[in-house]
Amino acid sequence: MAELRPQHRYSYRDDPSVPDFEDGGPIAVMDGECTLCSWGARMIARLDRTAAFRICPLQSATGTALARHYGLDPGDPETWLLLDEGQAWSGMDAIIRIGQRLGGVGRLASGMRVLPRPAREWVYRRIARNRYRLGRSDMCALPDPALRARLLQ
């Protein structure tokens, strides 16, 4: 798995290749064609009672530019990114942070912290590399109103 390129907080604001976007809350950049990621986006929309999270499909201009800014390959199935307060996380670390931020049942994801980081990332890579076996979907095609309100293109 590619490691995030170290950057200072909000470094993407200074990158001319990253389109301007509203970054006042956490942003999950994920595969918009993956059934598992689409389910994850809907869960974020359902569990985020404060409506703070935005969802950005990796295939969008913004998602692709953000991935590249942090040294990630937008075509790599392991690419998944969380931006929160201008800082970036990827892989299982991103999922754990989202779960903690959502609270409630979302905190179940933080149970992965019992595993050492290499083991967590191994699990993440196995899931990421096989995610299309569950099928494909288009998160942006006909999203429910809760998800549509959070989509960042």
mmCIF file with all atom_site columns, C-alpha atoms in Angstrom, residues 59-151:
data_model
loop_
_atom_site.group_PDB
_atom_site.id
_atom_site.type_symbol
_atom_site.label_atom_id
_atom_site.label_alt_id
_atom_site.label_comp_id
_atom_site.label_asym_id
_atom_site.label_entity_id
_atom_site.label_seq_id
_atom_site.pdbx_PDB_ins_code
_atom_site.Cartn_x
_atom_site.Cartn_y
_atom_site.Cartn_z
_atom_site.occupancy
_atom_site.B_iso_or_equiv
_atom_site.pdbx_formal_charge
_atom_site.auth_seq_id
_atom_site.auth_comp_id
_atom_site.auth_asym_id
_atom_site.auth_atom_id
_atom_site.pdbx_PDB_model_num
ATOM 1  C CA . GLN A 1 59  ? -13.349 9.235  -9.882  1.00 0.00 ? 59  GLN A CA 1
ATOM 2  C CA . SER A 1 60  ? -14.331 12.921 -9.649  1.00 0.00 ? 60  SER A CA 1
ATOM 3  C CA . ALA A 1 61  ? -11.864 15.668 -10.597 1.00 0.00 ? 61  ALA A CA 1
ATOM 4  C CA . THR A 1 62  ? -11.538 16.663 -6.933  1.00 0.00 ? 62  THR A CA 1
ATOM 5  C CA . GLY A 1 63  ? -11.113 13.089 -5.686  1.00 0.00 ? 63  GLY A CA 1
ATOM 6  C CA . THR A 1 64  ? -8.480  12.259 -8.290  1.00 0.00 ? 64  THR A CA 1
ATOM 7  C CA . ALA A 1 65  ? -6.554  15.488 -7.632  1.00 0.00 ? 65  ALA A CA 1
ATOM 8  C CA . LEU A 1 66  ? -6.613  14.930 -3.854  1.00 0.00 ? 66  LEU A CA 1
ATOM 9  C CA . ALA A 1 67  ? -5.354  11.360 -4.202  1.00 0.00 ? 67  ALA A CA 1
ATOM 10 C CA . ARG A 1 68  ? -2.493  12.497 -6.431  1.00 0.00 ? 68  ARG A CA 1
ATOM 11 C CA . HIS A 1 69  ? -1.676  15.394 -4.111  1.00 0.00 ? 69  HIS A CA 1
ATOM 12 C CA . TYR A 1 70  ? -1.074  12.901 -1.305  1.00 0.00 ? 70  TYR A CA 1
ATOM 13 C CA . GLY A 1 71  ? 0.979   10.589 -3.520  1.00 0.00 ? 71  GLY A CA 1
ATOM 14 C CA . LEU A 1 72  ? -1.762  7.989  -3.999  1.00 0.00 ? 72  LEU A CA 1
ATOM 15 C CA . ASP A 1 73  ? -2.750  6.367  -7.279  1.00 0.00 ? 73  ASP A CA 1
ATOM 16 C CA . PRO A 1 74  ? -6.440  7.045  -8.046  1.00 0.00 ? 74  PRO A CA 1
ATOM 17 C CA . GLY A 1 75  ? -6.554  3.758  -9.996  1.00 0.00 ? 75  GLY A CA 1
ATOM 18 C CA . ASP A 1 76  ? -5.194  1.654  -7.143  1.00 0.00 ? 76  ASP A CA 1
ATOM 19 C CA . PRO A 1 77  ? -7.975  -0.268 -5.371  1.00 0.00 ? 77  PRO A CA 1
ATOM 20 C CA . GLU A 1 78  ? -6.319  0.499  -2.030  1.00 0.00 ? 78  GLU A CA 1
ATOM 21 C CA . THR A 1 79  ? -6.724  4.259  -2.438  1.00 0.00 ? 79  THR A CA 1
ATOM 22 C CA . TRP A 1 80  ? -9.078  5.615  0.201   1.00 0.00 ? 80  TRP A CA 1
ATOM 23 C CA . LEU A 1 81  ? -8.603  8.958  1.872   1.00 0.00 ? 81  LEU A CA 1
ATOM 24 C CA . LEU A 1 82  ? -10.010 10.913 4.803   1.00 0.00 ? 82  LEU A CA 1
ATOM 25 C CA . LEU A 1 83  ? -9.416  14.633 5.170   1.00 0.00 ? 83  LEU A CA 1
ATOM 26 C CA . ASP A 1 84  ? -10.270 16.077 8.563   1.00 0.00 ? 84  ASP A CA 1
ATOM 27 C CA . GLU A 1 85  ? -9.218  19.530 9.720   1.00 0.00 ? 85  GLU A CA 1
ATOM 28 C CA . GLY A 1 86  ? -6.820  19.672 6.784   1.00 0.00 ? 86  GLY A CA 1
ATOM 29 C CA . GLN A 1 87  ? -4.985  16.488 7.715   1.00 0.00 ? 87  GLN A CA 1
ATOM 30 C CA . ALA A 1 88  ? -5.095  13.281 5.657   1.00 0.00 ? 88  ALA A CA 1
ATOM 31 C CA . TRP A 1 89  ? -5.361  9.606  6.602   1.00 0.00 ? 89  TRP A CA 1
ATOM 32 C CA . SER A 1 90  ? -5.684  6.576  4.386   1.00 0.00 ? 90  SER A CA 1
ATOM 33 C CA . GLY A 1 91  ? -6.530  2.884  4.602   1.00 0.00 ? 91  GLY A CA 1
ATOM 34 C CA . MET A 1 92  ? -7.730  1.384  7.844   1.00 0.00 ? 92  MET A CA 1
ATOM 35 C CA . ASP A 1 93  ? -6.535  4.434  9.812   1.00 0.00 ? 93  ASP A CA 1
ATOM 36 C CA . ALA A 1 94  ? -9.053  6.526  7.863   1.00 0.00 ? 94  ALA A CA 1
ATOM 37 C CA . ILE A 1 95  ? -11.869 4.047  8.519   1.00 0.00 ? 95  ILE A CA 1
ATOM 38 C CA . ILE A 1 96  ? -11.081 3.921  12.239  1.00 0.00 ? 96  ILE A CA 1
ATOM 39 C CA . ARG A 1 97  ? -11.063 7.724  12.474  1.00 0.00 ? 97  ARG A CA 1
ATOM 40 C CA . ILE A 1 98  ? -14.388 7.969  10.652  1.00 0.00 ? 98  ILE A CA 1
ATOM 41 C CA . GLY A 1 99  ? -15.901 5.429  13.050  1.00 0.00 ? 99  GLY A CA 1
ATOM 42 C CA . GLN A 1 100 ? -14.648 7.365  16.057  1.00 0.00 ? 100 GLN A CA 1
ATOM 43 C CA . ARG A 1 101 ? -15.921 10.648 14.685  1.00 0.00 ? 101 ARG A CA 1
ATOM 44 C CA . LEU A 1 102 ? -19.365 9.190  13.932  1.00 0.00 ? 102 LEU A CA 1
ATOM 45 C CA . GLY A 1 103 ? -19.682 7.655  17.392  1.00 0.00 ? 103 GLY A CA 1
ATOM 46 C CA . GLY A 1 104 ? -22.325 5.140  18.367  1.00 0.00 ? 104 GLY A CA 1
ATOM 47 C CA . VAL A 1 105 ? -22.281 2.020  16.229  1.00 0.00 ? 105 VAL A CA 1
ATOM 48 C CA . GLY A 1 106 ? -19.635 3.686  14.048  1.00 0.00 ? 106 GLY A CA 1
ATOM 49 C CA . ARG A 1 107 ? -17.129 3.135  16.828  1.00 0.00 ? 107 ARG A CA 1
ATOM 50 C CA . LEU A 1 108 ? -17.163 -0.580 16.037  1.00 0.00 ? 108 LEU A CA 1
ATOM 51 C CA . ALA A 1 109 ? -14.531 0.225  13.403  1.00 0.00 ? 109 ALA A CA 1
ATOM 52 C CA . SER A 1 110 ? -12.155 1.336  16.159  1.00 0.00 ? 110 SER A CA 1
ATOM 53 C CA . GLY A 1 111 ? -12.102 -2.285 17.328  1.00 0.00 ? 111 GLY A CA 1
ATOM 54 C CA . MET A 1 112 ? -9.525  -2.785 14.574  1.00 0.00 ? 112 MET A CA 1
ATOM 55 C CA . ARG A 1 113 ? -7.070  -0.862 16.760  1.00 0.00 ? 113 ARG A CA 1
ATOM 56 C CA . VAL A 1 114 ? -6.471  -4.033 18.791  1.00 0.00 ? 114 VAL A CA 1
ATOM 57 C CA . LEU A 1 115 ? -4.507  -5.331 15.811  1.00 0.00 ? 115 LEU A CA 1
ATOM 58 C CA . PRO A 1 116 ? -1.008  -4.024 15.162  1.00 0.00 ? 116 PRO A CA 1
ATOM 59 C CA . ARG A 1 117 ? -0.935  -1.522 12.278  1.00 0.00 ? 117 ARG A CA 1
ATOM 60 C CA . PRO A 1 118 ? 0.652   -3.978 9.782   1.00 0.00 ? 118 PRO A CA 1
ATOM 61 C CA . ALA A 1 119 ? -2.122  -6.510 10.497  1.00 0.00 ? 119 ALA A CA 1
ATOM 62 C CA . ARG A 1 120 ? -4.827  -3.842 10.126  1.00 0.00 ? 120 ARG A CA 1
ATOM 63 C CA . GLU A 1 121 ? -3.422  -2.731 6.803   1.00 0.00 ? 121 GLU A CA 1
ATOM 64 C CA . TRP A 1 122 ? -3.128  -6.359 5.629   1.00 0.00 ? 122 TRP A CA 1
ATOM 65 C CA . VAL A 1 123 ? -6.855  -6.826 6.335   1.00 0.00 ? 123 VAL A CA 1
ATOM 66 C CA . TYR A 1 124 ? -7.625  -3.541 4.576   1.00 0.00 ? 124 TYR A CA 1
ATOM 67 C CA . ARG A 1 125 ? -5.576  -4.520 1.493   1.00 0.00 ? 125 ARG A CA 1
ATOM 68 C CA . ARG A 1 126 ? -7.311  -7.908 1.218   1.00 0.00 ? 126 ARG A CA 1
ATOM 69 C CA . ILE A 1 127 ? -10.729 -6.271 1.310   1.00 0.00 ? 127 ILE A CA 1
ATOM 70 C CA . ALA A 1 128 ? -9.708  -3.468 -1.093  1.00 0.00 ? 128 ALA A CA 1
ATOM 71 C CA . ARG A 1 129 ? -8.204  -5.818 -3.661  1.00 0.00 ? 129 ARG A CA 1
ATOM 72 C CA . ASN A 1 130 ? -11.314 -8.013 -3.704  1.00 0.00 ? 130 ASN A CA 1
ATOM 73 C CA . ARG A 1 131 ? -14.041 -5.395 -3.353  1.00 0.00 ? 131 ARG A CA 1
ATOM 74 C CA . TYR A 1 132 ? -15.376 -5.690 -6.913  1.00 0.00 ? 132 TYR A CA 1
ATOM 75 C CA . ARG A 1 133 ? -16.262 -9.315 -6.272  1.00 0.00 ? 133 ARG A CA 1
ATOM 76 C CA . LEU A 1 134 ? -19.269 -7.903 -4.426  1.00 0.00 ? 134 LEU A CA 1
ATOM 77 C CA . GLY A 1 135 ? -20.265 -6.157 -7.630  1.00 0.00 ? 135 GLY A CA 1
ATOM 78 C CA . ARG A 1 136 ? -20.098 -2.613 -8.882  1.00 0.00 ? 136 ARG A CA 1
ATOM 79 C CA . SER A 1 137 ? -22.394 0.284  -8.315  1.00 0.00 ? 137 SER A CA 1
ATOM 80 C CA . ASP A 1 138 ? -22.444 3.980  -9.043  1.00 0.00 ? 138 ASP A CA 1
ATOM 81 C CA . MET A 1 139 ? -22.663 5.896  -5.798  1.00 0.00 ? 139 MET A CA 1
ATOM 82 C CA . CYS A 1 140 ? -23.622 9.047  -7.700  1.00 0.00 ? 140 CYS A CA 1
ATOM 83 C CA . ALA A 1 141 ? -26.220 7.577  -10.081 1.00 0.00 ? 141 ALA A CA 1
ATOM 84 C CA . LEU A 1 142 ? -29.353 7.721  -7.930  1.00 0.00 ? 142 LEU A CA 1
ATOM 85 C CA . PRO A 1 143 ? -28.217 8.449  -4.389  1.00 0.00 ? 143 PRO A CA 1
ATOM 86 C CA . ASP A 1 144 ? -30.756 8.785  -1.639  1.00 0.00 ? 144 ASP A CA 1
ATOM 87 C CA . PRO A 1 145 ? -31.359 12.372 -0.445  1.00 0.00 ? 145 PRO A CA 1
ATOM 88 C CA . ALA A 1 146 ? -29.124 11.967 2.645   1.00 0.00 ? 146 ALA A CA 1
ATOM 89 C CA . LEU A 1 147 ? -26.172 10.885 0.501   1.00 0.00 ? 147 LEU A CA 1
ATOM 90 C CA . ARG A 1 148 ? -26.896 13.335 -2.335  1.00 0.00 ? 148 ARG A CA 1
ATOM 91 C CA . ALA A 1 149 ? -26.644 16.226 0.148   1.00 0.00 ? 149 ALA A CA 1
ATOM 92 C CA . ARG A 1 150 ? -23.098 15.140 1.057   1.00 0.00 ? 150 ARG A CA 1
ATOM 93 C CA . LEU A 1 151 ? -21.631 14.420 -2.375  1.00 0.00 ? 151 LEU A CA 1
#
